[in-house]
Amino acid sequence: MLMNKIILIGASTGGTEAIIKILKELPENFSPILIAQHMPSGFTKMYAERLDKICKMEVREALDGDRIKQGSVLIAPGDKHMVLKKDDKGFYVSCRKGEKINGHCPSIDMLFNSAAEIAGKKSVGIILTGMGKDGAEGLLNMKKAGAYTIGQDESTSVVYGMPMVAFNMGAVMVQAPIEDIYKILIKHLTI
């Protein structure tokens, strides 16, 4: 049986291909996934449409107020921060324009920090290839809140920046090559 958790993925340089390697292997009814990929405005919509064609899950660019549901992947718009929220009906996302954080909008830290606060142990954080440190602190906060955390290894990262910073600060529980991450995810979510 699949455990219902929210999966959050953060990526930058090299992330578009890394994300495909994970998503294309997941079944259509998989746990909901939220993605912050550093990408300019306009490109995230095209990227989501491309992913939707090759993945079993439904993939699209997130809209403010979108509800979180099984079998769906929401990608943060290229010029907005996406955060996880909760009300009496369940989880949803808020997408808003804002100042760049760690040089980025969308910021992975914003997404991860919201998950740490709102979902805690009902979430899984994954940090993939990318320059800089965006997402590392947020991943650590997720881990402290009881989330399961995964980091891409150096050998398969195009740029081993963000996953390295996260690993070095103790935010990563499991470090793995990109082609193994979907297997770790499925194993963790299957009871």
Coordinates of N, CA, C and O in Angstrom, one line a residue:
M1 N 0.8 -1.2 0.0 CA 0.0 0.0 0.0 C 0.9 1.3 0.0 O 1.9 1.3 0.7
L2 N 0.4 2.3 -0.7 CA 1.2 3.5 -0.8 C 0.8 4.4 0.3 O -0.3 4.7 0.6
M3 N 1.9 4.9 1.0 CA 1.7 5.9 2.1 C 1.4 7.2 1.5 O 2.1 7.6 0.6
N4 N 0.5 8.0 2.0 CA 0.2 9.3 1.4 C 1.1 10.4 2.0 O 0.8 10.8 3.1
K5 N 2.1 10.7 1.3 CA 3.0 11.8 1.7 C 3.1 12.8 0.6 O 2.9 12.4 -0.6
I6 N 3.5 14.0 0.9 CA 3.7 15.0 -0.2 C 5.2 15.0 -0.5 O 6.1 15.1 0.5
I7 N 5.6 14.9 -1.7 CA 7.0 14.8 -2.1 C 7.4 16.2 -2.7 O 6.7 16.7 -3.5
L8 N 8.5 16.7 -2.2 CA 9.0 18.0 -2.7 C 10.3 17.9 -3.3 O 11.2 17.3 -2.7
I9 N 10.5 18.4 -4.5 CA 11.7 18.3 -5.2 C 12.3 19.7 -5.5 O 11.5 20.5 -6.0
G10 N 13.5 19.9 -5.3 CA 14.2 21.2 -5.6 C 15.4 20.9 -6.5 O 16.2 19.9 -6.3
A11 N 15.5 21.7 -7.6 CA 16.6 21.4 -8.5 C 17.0 22.7 -9.2 O 16.2 23.7 -9.3
S12 N 18.2 22.8 -9.8 CA 18.7 23.9 -10.5 C 19.4 23.4 -11.8 O 18.8 22.6 -12.5
T13 N 20.6 23.8 -12.0 CA 21.4 23.4 -13.2 C 21.4 21.9 -13.3 O 21.8 21.2 -12.4
G14 N 21.0 21.5 -14.5 CA 20.9 20.0 -14.7 C 19.7 19.3 -14.2 O 19.4 18.2 -14.5
G15 N 18.8 20.1 -13.5 CA 17.7 19.5 -12.9 C 16.6 19.1 -13.8 O 15.8 18.1 -13.5
T16 N 16.4 19.8 -14.9 CA 15.3 19.4 -15.8 C 15.4 17.9 -16.3 O 14.4 17.2 -16.3
E17 N 16.6 17.5 -16.6 CA 16.8 16.1 -17.0 C 16.8 15.1 -15.8 O 16.2 14.0 -15.9
A18 N 17.3 15.6 -14.7 CA 17.3 14.8 -13.4 C 15.9 14.5 -13.0 O 15.5 13.4 -12.6
I19 N 15.0 15.5 -13.0 CA 13.6 15.4 -12.6 C 12.9 14.3 -13.5 O 12.2 13.5 -13.1
I20 N 13.2 14.4 -14.8 CA 12.6 13.4 -15.8 C 12.9 12.0 -15.4 O 12.1 11.1 -15.4
K21 N 14.2 11.8 -15.0 CA 14.7 10.4 -14.6 C 13.9 9.9 -13.5 O 13.7 8.7 -13.4
I22 N 13.4 10.7 -12.6 CA 12.6 10.3 -11.4 C 11.2 10.1 -11.8 O 10.6 9.0 -11.7
L23 N 10.6 11.2 -12.4 CA 9.1 11.2 -12.7 C 8.7 10.1 -13.7 O 7.6 9.5 -13.5
K24 N 9.5 9.9 -14.7 CA 9.0 8.9 -15.7 C 8.9 7.5 -15.2 O 8.2 6.6 -15.8
E25 N 9.5 7.2 -14.0 CA 9.4 5.9 -13.5 C 8.3 5.7 -12.5 O 8.1 4.6 -12.0
L26 N 7.6 6.7 -12.1 CA 6.6 6.6 -11.1 C 5.2 6.3 -11.6 O 4.9 6.8 -12.7
P27 N 4.5 5.5 -10.9 CA 3.1 5.1 -11.3 C 2.1 6.3 -11.3 O 2.4 7.3 -10.6
E28 N 1.0 6.2 -12.0 CA 0.1 7.3 -12.2 C -0.6 7.7 -10.9 O -1.0 8.9 -10.8
N29 N -0.8 6.8 -10.0 CA -1.5 7.1 -8.7 C -0.5 7.5 -7.6 O -0.9 7.4 -6.4
F30 N 0.7 7.9 -7.9 CA 1.7 8.1 -6.9 C 1.4 9.3 -6.0 O 0.5 10.1 -6.4
S31 N 2.1 9.4 -4.9 CA 1.9 10.5 -4.0 C 2.1 11.8 -4.7 O 2.9 11.9 -5.7
P32 N 1.4 12.9 -4.3 CA 1.6 14.2 -5.0 C 3.0 14.8 -4.9 O 3.7 14.5 -3.9
I33 N 3.4 15.4 -5.9 CA 4.8 16.0 -6.0 C 4.7 17.5 -6.3 O 4.0 17.9 -7.2
L34 N 5.5 18.2 -5.6 CA 5.7 19.7 -5.8 C 7.1 19.9 -6.2 O 8.0 19.4 -5.5
I35 N 7.3 20.7 -7.2 CA 8.7 20.9 -7.7 C 9.0 22.4 -7.9 O 8.2 23.2 -8.4
A36 N 10.2 22.8 -7.3 CA 10.7 24.1 -7.5 C 12.0 23.9 -8.4 O 13.0 23.3 -7.9
Q37 N 11.9 24.2 -9.6 CA 13.1 24.1 -10.5 C 13.4 25.5 -11.0 O 12.6 26.3 -11.4
H38 N 14.7 25.9 -10.7 CA 15.1 27.2 -11.2 C 15.0 27.4 -12.7 O 15.8 26.7 -13.4
M39 N 14.1 28.2 -13.1 CA 13.8 28.3 -14.6 C 13.1 29.6 -14.8 O 12.3 30.0 -14.0
P40 N 13.4 30.3 -15.9 CA 12.7 31.6 -16.1 C 11.2 31.4 -16.4 O 10.8 30.4 -16.8
S41 N 10.5 32.5 -16.2 CA 9.1 32.6 -16.5 C 8.8 32.2 -17.9 O 9.5 32.5 -18.8
G42 N 7.7 31.4 -18.1 CA 7.4 30.9 -19.4 C 7.9 29.6 -19.7 O 7.2 28.7 -20.3
F43 N 9.1 29.3 -19.3 CA 9.7 28.0 -19.6 C 9.1 26.9 -18.7 O 9.1 25.7 -19.1
T44 N 8.7 27.2 -17.5 CA 8.1 26.2 -16.6 C 6.9 25.6 -17.2 O 6.6 24.4 -17.0
K45 N 6.1 26.4 -17.9 CA 4.8 25.9 -18.5 C 5.1 24.9 -19.6 O 4.6 23.8 -19.6
M46 N 6.1 25.3 -20.4 CA 6.5 24.4 -21.5 C 7.1 23.1 -21.0 O 6.9 22.0 -21.5
Y47 N 7.9 23.2 -19.9 CA 8.6 22.1 -19.3 C 7.5 21.2 -18.7 O 7.6 19.9 -18.9
A48 N 6.5 21.7 -18.0 CA 5.5 20.9 -17.4 C 4.7 20.2 -18.5 O 4.4 19.0 -18.4
E49 N 4.4 20.8 -19.6 CA 3.7 20.2 -20.7 C 4.5 19.0 -21.3 O 4.0 18.0 -21.7
R50 N 5.8 19.2 -21.4 CA 6.7 18.2 -21.9 C 6.7 17.0 -21.0 O 6.6 15.8 -21.4
L51 N 6.8 17.2 -19.7 CA 6.8 16.2 -18.7 C 5.5 15.4 -18.7 O 5.4 14.2 -18.5
D52 N 4.4 16.2 -18.9 CA 3.0 15.6 -18.9 C 2.9 14.5 -20.0 O 2.2 13.5 -19.8
K53 N 3.6 14.7 -21.1 CA 3.5 13.8 -22.2 C 4.3 12.5 -22.0 O 4.0 11.5 -22.5
I54 N 5.4 12.6 -21.2 CA 6.3 11.4 -21.0 C 6.1 10.7 -19.6 O 6.6 9.7 -19.4
C55 N 5.3 11.3 -18.7 CA 5.1 10.7 -17.4 C 3.7 10.1 -17.3 O 2.8 10.6 -17.9
K56 N 3.6 9.2 -16.4 CA 2.3 8.5 -16.1 C 1.4 9.5 -15.2 O 0.2 9.5 -15.3
M57 N 2.1 10.2 -14.4 CA 1.4 11.2 -13.5 C 1.0 12.4 -14.3 O 1.6 12.7 -15.4
E58 N 0.0 13.1 -13.8 CA -0.4 14.4 -14.5 C 0.5 15.5 -14.0 O 0.7 15.7 -12.8
V59 N 1.2 16.2 -15.0 CA 2.1 17.2 -14.7 C 1.7 18.6 -15.3 O 1.3 18.6 -16.4
R60 N 1.7 19.6 -14.4 CA 1.4 20.9 -15.0 C 2.0 22.0 -14.1 O 2.4 21.8 -13.0
E61 N 2.0 23.2 -14.7 CA 2.5 24.4 -13.9 C 1.5 24.7 -12.9 O 0.3 24.8 -13.2
A62 N 1.9 25.0 -11.7 CA 1.0 25.3 -10.6 C 0.3 26.7 -10.8 O 0.9 27.6 -11.3
L63 N -0.9 26.7 -10.3 CA -1.7 27.9 -10.2 C -2.0 28.2 -8.8 O -2.1 27.3 -8.0
D64 N -2.0 29.5 -8.4 CA -2.3 29.8 -7.0 C -3.6 29.2 -6.6 O -4.7 29.2 -7.3
G65 N -3.6 28.4 -5.5 CA -4.8 27.8 -4.9 C -5.0 26.4 -5.4 O -6.0 25.7 -4.9
D66 N -4.1 25.8 -6.3 CA -4.3 24.4 -6.7 C -4.2 23.5 -5.5 O -3.4 23.6 -4.6
R67 N -5.2 22.5 -5.5 CA -5.2 21.5 -4.4 C -4.2 20.4 -4.7 O -3.9 20.1 -5.9
I68 N -3.7 19.9 -3.6 CA -2.7 18.8 -3.7 C -3.5 17.5 -3.8 O -4.3 17.2 -3.0
K69 N -3.2 16.7 -4.9 CA -3.9 15.4 -5.0 C -3.0 14.3 -5.5 O -2.1 14.6 -6.2
Q70 N -3.4 13.0 -5.2 CA -2.7 11.9 -5.6 C -2.5 11.9 -7.2 O -3.5 12.3 -7.8
G71 N -1.4 11.4 -7.6 CA -1.2 11.3 -9.1 C -0.9 12.6 -9.8 O -0.9 12.7 -11.0
S72 N -0.7 13.7 -9.0 CA -0.4 15.0 -9.7 C 0.9 15.6 -9.3 O 1.4 15.4 -8.2
V73 N 1.5 16.3 -10.3 CA 2.8 17.0 -10.1 C 2.6 18.4 -10.4 O 2.1 18.7 -11.5
L74 N 2.9 19.3 -9.5 CA 2.8 20.7 -9.7 C 4.2 21.4 -9.8 O 5.0 21.1 -8.9
I75 N 4.5 22.1 -10.8 CA 5.8 22.8 -11.0 C 5.6 24.3 -10.7 O 4.7 24.9 -11.3
A76 N 6.4 24.8 -9.8 CA 6.4 26.2 -9.5 C 6.6 27.1 -10.7 O 7.5 26.8 -11.5
P77 N 5.7 28.1 -11.0 CA 5.9 29.0 -12.1 C 7.3 29.7 -12.0 O 7.7 30.0 -10.9
G78 N 7.9 30.0 -13.2 CA 9.2 30.5 -13.2 C 9.4 31.8 -12.6 O 10.6 32.2 -12.4
D79 N 8.4 32.6 -12.2 CA 8.6 33.9 -11.6 C 7.9 34.0 -10.3 O 7.7 35.1 -9.8
K80 N 7.4 32.9 -9.7 CA 6.7 33.0 -8.5 C 7.2 32.0 -7.4 O 7.7 30.9 -7.8
H81 N 7.1 32.3 -6.2 CA 7.4 31.4 -5.1 C 6.2 30.5 -4.9 O 5.1 31.0 -4.9
M82 N 6.4 29.2 -4.7 CA 5.3 28.3 -4.4 C 5.5 27.8 -3.0 O 6.6 27.3 -2.7
V83 N 4.5 27.9 -2.2 CA 4.5 27.3 -0.9 C 3.4 26.4 -0.6 O 2.3 26.6 -1.2
L84 N 3.6 25.5 0.3 CA 2.5 24.6 0.7 C 1.7 25.2 1.8 O 2.2 25.8 2.7
K85 N 0.3 25.1 1.7 CA -0.6 25.6 2.7 C -1.6 24.5 3.0 O -1.7 23.5 2.3
K86 N -2.3 24.7 4.1 CA -3.3 23.7 4.5 C -4.6 24.4 5.1 O -4.4 25.4 5.8
D87 N -5.7 23.9 4.7 CA -7.0 24.4 5.3 C -7.8 23.2 5.7 O -7.3 22.0 5.7
D88 N -9.1 23.4 6.1 CA -9.9 22.3 6.5 C -10.2 21.3 5.4 O -10.7 20.2 5.7
K89 N -10.0 21.6 4.2 CA -10.2 20.7 3.0 C -8.9 19.9 2.7 O -9.0 19.0 1.9
G90 N -7.8 20.3 3.2 CA -6.5 19.6 2.9 C -5.4 20.5 2.5 O -5.5 21.7 2.8
F91 N -4.5 20.0 1.8 CA -3.3 20.8 1.3 C -3.6 21.4 0.0 O -4.3 20.9 -0.9
Y92 N -3.0 22.6 -0.2 CA -3.0 23.3 -1.5 C -1.7 24.2 -1.6 O -0.9 24.2 -0.7
V93 N -1.5 24.8 -2.8 CA -0.3 25.6 -2.9 C -0.7 27.1 -3.1 O -1.8 27.4 -3.6
S94 N 0.2 27.9 -2.7 CA 0.0 29.4 -2.9 C 1.2 29.7 -3.8 O 2.4 29.4 -3.5
C95 N 0.9 30.4 -4.9 CA 2.0 30.9 -5.8 C 1.9 32.4 -5.9 O 0.9 33.0 -6.3
R96 N 3.0 33.1 -5.5 CA 3.0 34.5 -5.4 C 4.4 35.1 -5.9 O 5.4 34.5 -5.7
K97 N 4.3 36.2 -6.5 CA 5.5 36.9 -6.9 C 6.2 37.4 -5.6 O 5.5 37.7 -4.6
G98 N 7.5 37.5 -5.6 CA 8.2 37.9 -4.4 C 9.7 38.2 -4.7 O 10.1 37.9 -5.8
E99 N 10.4 38.7 -3.7 CA 11.8 39.0 -3.8 C 12.5 37.6 -4.0 O 12.1 36.6 -3.5
K100 N 13.6 37.7 -4.8 CA 14.5 36.5 -4.9 C 15.0 36.1 -3.6 O 15.4 36.9 -2.8
I101 N 15.1 34.8 -3.4 CA 15.7 34.3 -2.1 C 16.8 33.4 -2.6 O 16.6 32.5 -3.5
N102 N 18.0 33.6 -2.0 CA 19.2 32.9 -2.5 C 19.4 33.1 -4.0 O 19.9 32.2 -4.7
G103 N 19.0 34.2 -4.5 CA 19.1 34.6 -5.9 C 18.1 34.0 -6.8 O 18.2 34.1 -8.0
H104 N 17.0 33.4 -6.2 CA 16.1 32.7 -7.1 C 14.6 32.9 -6.7 O 14.3 33.1 -5.6
C105 N 13.8 32.9 -7.7 CA 12.3 32.9 -7.6 C 11.8 32.1 -8.8 O 12.0 32.5 -9.9
P106 N 11.3 30.9 -8.6 CA 11.0 30.3 -7.3 C 12.2 29.8 -6.5 O 13.2 29.4 -7.0
S107 N 12.0 30.0 -5.1 CA 13.1 29.5 -4.2 C 12.7 28.1 -3.7 O 11.6 27.9 -3.2
I108 N 13.7 27.3 -3.7 CA 13.5 25.9 -3.1 C 13.4 26.0 -1.6 O 12.5 25.3 -1.0
D109 N 14.1 26.9 -1.0 CA 14.0 27.1 0.5 C 12.6 27.4 0.9 O 12.1 26.9 1.9
M110 N 12.0 28.3 0.1 CA 10.6 28.8 0.4 C 9.7 27.6 0.4 O 8.9 27.4 1.3
L111 N 9.8 26.7 -0.6 CA 8.9 25.5 -0.7 C 9.2 24.5 0.4 O 8.3 24.1 1.1
F112 N 10.5 24.2 0.6 CA 10.9 23.3 1.6 C 10.5 23.7 3.0 O 10.0 22.9 3.8
N113 N 10.7 25.0 3.3 CA 10.4 25.5 4.6 C 8.9 25.5 4.9 O 8.5 25.2 6.0
S114 N 8.1 25.7 3.9 CA 6.6 25.6 4.1 C 6.2 24.2 4.3 O 5.3 23.9 5.2
A115 N 6.9 23.2 3.7 CA 6.6 21.8 3.9 C 7.0 21.4 5.3 O 6.3 20.6 6.0
A116 N 8.1 21.9 5.8 CA 8.6 21.6 7.2 C 7.5 22.1 8.2 O 7.2 21.3 9.1
E117 N 7.0 23.2 7.9 CA 6.0 23.8 8.9 C 4.6 23.2 8.7 O 4.0 22.9 9.7
I118 N 4.2 22.9 7.5 CA 2.8 22.5 7.3 C 2.7 21.0 7.2 O 1.7 20.5 7.7
A119 N 3.6 20.3 6.7 CA 3.5 18.8 6.5 C 4.4 18.0 7.4 O 4.0 16.8 7.7
G120 N 5.5 18.5 7.8 CA 6.4 17.8 8.7 C 6.7 16.3 8.2 O 7.2 16.1 7.1
K121 N 6.4 15.4 9.1 CA 6.7 14.0 8.8 C 5.8 13.4 7.7 O 6.0 12.3 7.2
K122 N 4.8 14.1 7.2 CA 4.0 13.7 6.1 C 4.6 14.1 4.7 O 3.9 14.1 3.7
S123 N 5.9 14.5 4.8 CA 6.6 14.9 3.5 C 7.9 14.2 3.3 O 8.5 13.7 4.2
V124 N 8.3 14.3 2.0 CA 9.7 13.8 1.6 C 10.3 14.9 0.8 O 9.7 15.5 -0.1
G125 N 11.5 15.3 1.2 CA 12.3 16.3 0.5 C 13.4 15.7 -0.3 O 14.1 14.8 0.2
I126 N 13.5 16.2 -1.6 CA 14.6 15.7 -2.5 C 15.3 16.9 -3.1 O 14.7 17.7 -3.7
I127 N 16.6 16.9 -2.9 CA 17.4 18.0 -3.4 C 18.3 17.4 -4.5 O 19.0 16.5 -4.3
L128 N 18.2 18.1 -5.7 CA 18.9 17.6 -6.9 C 20.0 18.6 -7.3 O 20.2 19.6 -6.7
T129 N 20.7 18.2 -8.4 CA 21.8 19.0 -8.9 C 21.5 20.5 -9.0 O 20.4 20.9 -9.3
G130 N 22.5 21.3 -8.8 CA 22.3 22.7 -8.9 C 23.4 23.5 -8.2 O 24.1 23.0 -7.3
M131 N 23.6 24.7 -8.7 CA 24.6 25.6 -8.2 C 24.1 26.3 -6.9 O 22.9 26.5 -6.8
G132 N 25.0 26.7 -6.0 CA 24.7 27.5 -4.9 C 24.1 26.6 -3.7 O 24.5 25.4 -3.6
K133 N 23.3 27.2 -2.9 CA 22.8 26.6 -1.7 C 21.3 26.6 -1.5 O 20.8 26.2 -0.4
D134 N 20.6 27.1 -2.5 CA 19.1 27.1 -2.3 C 18.5 25.8 -2.0 O 18.9 24.8 -2.7
G135 N 17.7 25.7 -1.0 CA 17.1 24.4 -0.7 C 17.8 23.6 0.5 O 17.1 22.8 1.1
A136 N 19.1 23.9 0.7 CA 19.8 23.1 1.7 C 19.2 23.4 3.1 O 18.9 22.4 3.9
E137 N 19.0 24.6 3.5 CA 18.5 25.0 4.8 C 17.1 24.5 4.9 O 16.7 23.9 6.0
G138 N 16.3 24.6 3.9 CA 14.9 24.2 3.9 C 14.8 22.7 4.1 O 14.0 22.1 4.8
L139 N 15.7 21.9 3.4 CA 15.8 20.5 3.6 C 16.1 20.1 5.0 O 15.5 19.1 5.6
L140 N 17.1 20.8 5.6 CA 17.4 20.5 7.0 C 16.2 20.8 7.9 O 15.9 20.0 8.8
N141 N 15.5 21.8 7.7 CA 14.3 22.1 8.5 C 13.2 21.0 8.3 O 12.5 20.7 9.2
M142 N 13.1 20.5 7.0 CA 12.2 19.4 6.8 C 12.6 18.2 7.6 O 11.8 17.5 8.3
K143 N 13.9 17.9 7.6 CA 14.4 16.7 8.3 C 14.1 16.9 9.8 O 13.7 16.0 10.5
K144 N 14.4 18.1 10.3 CA 14.1 18.4 11.8 C 12.6 18.2 12.1 O 12.3 17.9 13.2
A145 N 11.8 18.5 11.1 CA 10.3 18.3 11.3 C 9.8 16.9 11.1 O 8.6 16.6 11.2
G146 N 10.7 16.0 10.9 CA 10.4 14.6 10.7 C 10.2 14.0 9.3 O 9.8 12.9 9.1
A147 N 10.5 14.9 8.3 CA 10.5 14.4 6.9 C 11.6 13.5 6.6 O 12.7 13.5 7.2
Y148 N 11.4 12.7 5.6 CA 12.5 11.8 5.0 C 13.1 12.7 3.9 O 12.5 13.3 3.1
T149 N 14.5 12.7 3.9 CA 15.2 13.5 3.0 C 16.2 12.7 2.1 O 16.9 11.9 2.6
I150 N 16.3 13.1 0.8 CA 17.1 12.4 -0.1 C 17.9 13.5 -0.9 O 17.4 14.6 -1.3
G151 N 19.2 13.2 -1.1 CA 20.1 14.1 -1.9 C 20.7 13.4 -3.1 O 21.1 12.2 -2.9
Q152 N 20.8 14.0 -4.2 CA 21.5 13.5 -5.4 C 23.0 13.4 -5.1 O 23.6 14.3 -4.4
D153 N 23.7 12.3 -5.5 CA 25.1 12.2 -5.2 C 26.0 13.0 -6.2 O 25.4 13.6 -7.2
E154 N 27.2 13.2 -5.9 CA 28.1 14.0 -6.7 C 28.3 13.4 -8.1 O 28.4 14.1 -9.1
S155 N 28.5 12.1 -8.2 CA 28.8 11.5 -9.5 C 27.7 11.7 -10.6 O 28.1 11.7 -11.8
T156 N 26.5 11.8 -10.2 CA 25.4 12.0 -11.2 C 24.9 13.5 -11.3 O 24.0 13.7 -12.0
S157 N 25.4 14.3 -10.4 CA 25.0 15.8 -10.4 C 25.8 16.5 -11.5 O 27.0 16.4 -11.6
V158 N 25.0 17.3 -12.3 CA 25.7 18.2 -13.3 C 26.6 19.2 -12.5 O 27.7 19.5 -12.9
V159 N 26.0 19.8 -11.5 CA 26.7 20.7 -10.5 C 26.4 20.2 -9.1 O 25.2 20.2 -8.7
Y160 N 27.4 19.8 -8.4 CA 27.2 19.3 -7.1 C 27.4 20.4 -6.1 O 28.3 20.5 -5.3
G161 N 26.4 21.3 -6.1 CA 26.4 22.5 -5.2 C 25.4 22.3 -4.2 O 25.7 22.1 -3.0
M162 N 24.1 22.5 -4.6 CA 23.0 22.4 -3.6 C 23.0 21.1 -2.8 O 22.9 21.1 -1.6
P163 N 23.1 19.9 -3.5 CA 23.1 18.7 -2.8 C 24.3 18.5 -1.8 O 24.2 18.0 -0.8
M164 N 25.4 19.1 -2.2 CA 26.6 19.0 -1.4 C 26.4 19.9 -0.1 O 26.7 19.4 1.0
V165 N 25.9 21.1 -0.3 CA 25.7 22.0 0.9 C 24.7 21.3 1.9 O 24.9 21.2 3.1
A166 N 23.6 20.7 1.3 CA 22.6 20.1 2.1 C 23.2 18.9 2.8 O 23.0 18.6 4.0
F167 N 24.1 18.1 2.1 CA 24.7 16.9 2.7 C 25.7 17.3 3.8 O 25.6 16.7 4.9
N168 N 26.5 18.3 3.5 CA 27.5 18.8 4.5 C 26.8 19.3 5.8 O 27.4 19.3 6.9
M169 N 25.6 19.9 5.7 CA 25.0 20.4 6.9 C 24.1 19.4 7.6 O 23.4 19.7 8.6
G170 N 24.1 18.1 7.1 CA 23.4 17.1 7.8 C 21.9 17.0 7.4 O 21.1 16.4 8.1
A171 N 21.5 17.6 6.3 CA 20.1 17.6 5.9 C 19.7 16.4 5.1 O 18.5 16.1 5.1
V172 N 20.7 15.7 4.6 CA 20.4 14.5 3.7 C 20.5 13.2 4.5 O 21.5 12.9 5.0
M173 N 19.4 12.5 4.5 CA 19.4 11.1 5.2 C 19.9 10.1 4.3 O 20.6 9.1 4.7
V174 N 19.6 10.1 3.0 CA 20.0 9.2 2.0 C 20.6 9.9 0.8 O 19.9 10.8 0.2
Q175 N 21.8 9.6 0.4 CA 22.4 10.2 -0.8 C 22.5 9.1 -1.8 O 22.9 8.0 -1.5
A176 N 22.1 9.4 -3.1 CA 22.0 8.4 -4.1 C 22.2 8.9 -5.5 O 21.9 10.1 -5.7
P177 N 22.6 8.1 -6.4 CA 22.7 8.5 -7.8 C 21.3 8.7 -8.3 O 20.3 8.1 -7.8
I178 N 21.1 9.6 -9.3 CA 19.8 10.0 -9.8 C 19.0 8.8 -10.2 O 17.8 8.8 -10.0
E179 N 19.6 7.8 -10.9 CA 18.8 6.7 -11.4 C 18.2 5.8 -10.3 O 17.4 4.9 -10.5
D180 N 18.7 6.0 -9.0 CA 18.2 5.2 -7.9 C 17.2 5.9 -7.0 O 16.5 5.3 -6.2
I181 N 17.0 7.2 -7.2 CA 16.2 8.0 -6.3 C 14.7 7.5 -6.4 O 14.0 7.4 -5.4
Y182 N 14.2 7.2 -7.6 CA 12.8 6.8 -7.7 C 12.6 5.5 -7.0 O 11.5 5.3 -6.3
K183 N 13.6 4.6 -7.0 CA 13.4 3.3 -6.3 C 13.4 3.5 -4.8 O 12.6 2.9 -4.1
I184 N 14.2 4.4 -4.3 CA 14.3 4.8 -2.8 C 12.9 5.4 -2.4 O 12.4 5.0 -1.4
L185 N 12.4 6.2 -3.3 CA 11.1 6.9 -3.0 C 10.0 5.9 -2.9 O 9.2 5.9 -2.0
I186 N 9.9 5.0 -3.9 CA 8.9 4.0 -3.9 C 9.0 3.0 -2.7 O 8.0 2.8 -2.1
K187 N 10.2 2.7 -2.4 CA 10.4 1.8 -1.2 C 10.0 2.5 0.1 O 9.4 1.9 0.9
H188 N 10.4 3.7 0.2 CA 10.0 4.5 1.4 C 8.5 4.7 1.6 O 8.0 4.6 2.7
L189 N 7.8 4.8 0.4 CA 6.4 5.1 0.5 C 5.5 3.9 0.5 O 4.3 4.0 0.6
T190 N 6.1 2.7 0.3 CA 5.3 1.5 0.3 C 5.4 0.8 1.6 O 6.5 0.5 2.1
I191 N 4.2 0.5 2.2 CA 4.2 -0.2 3.5 C 4.0 -1.7 3.3 O 3.0 -2.0 2.6

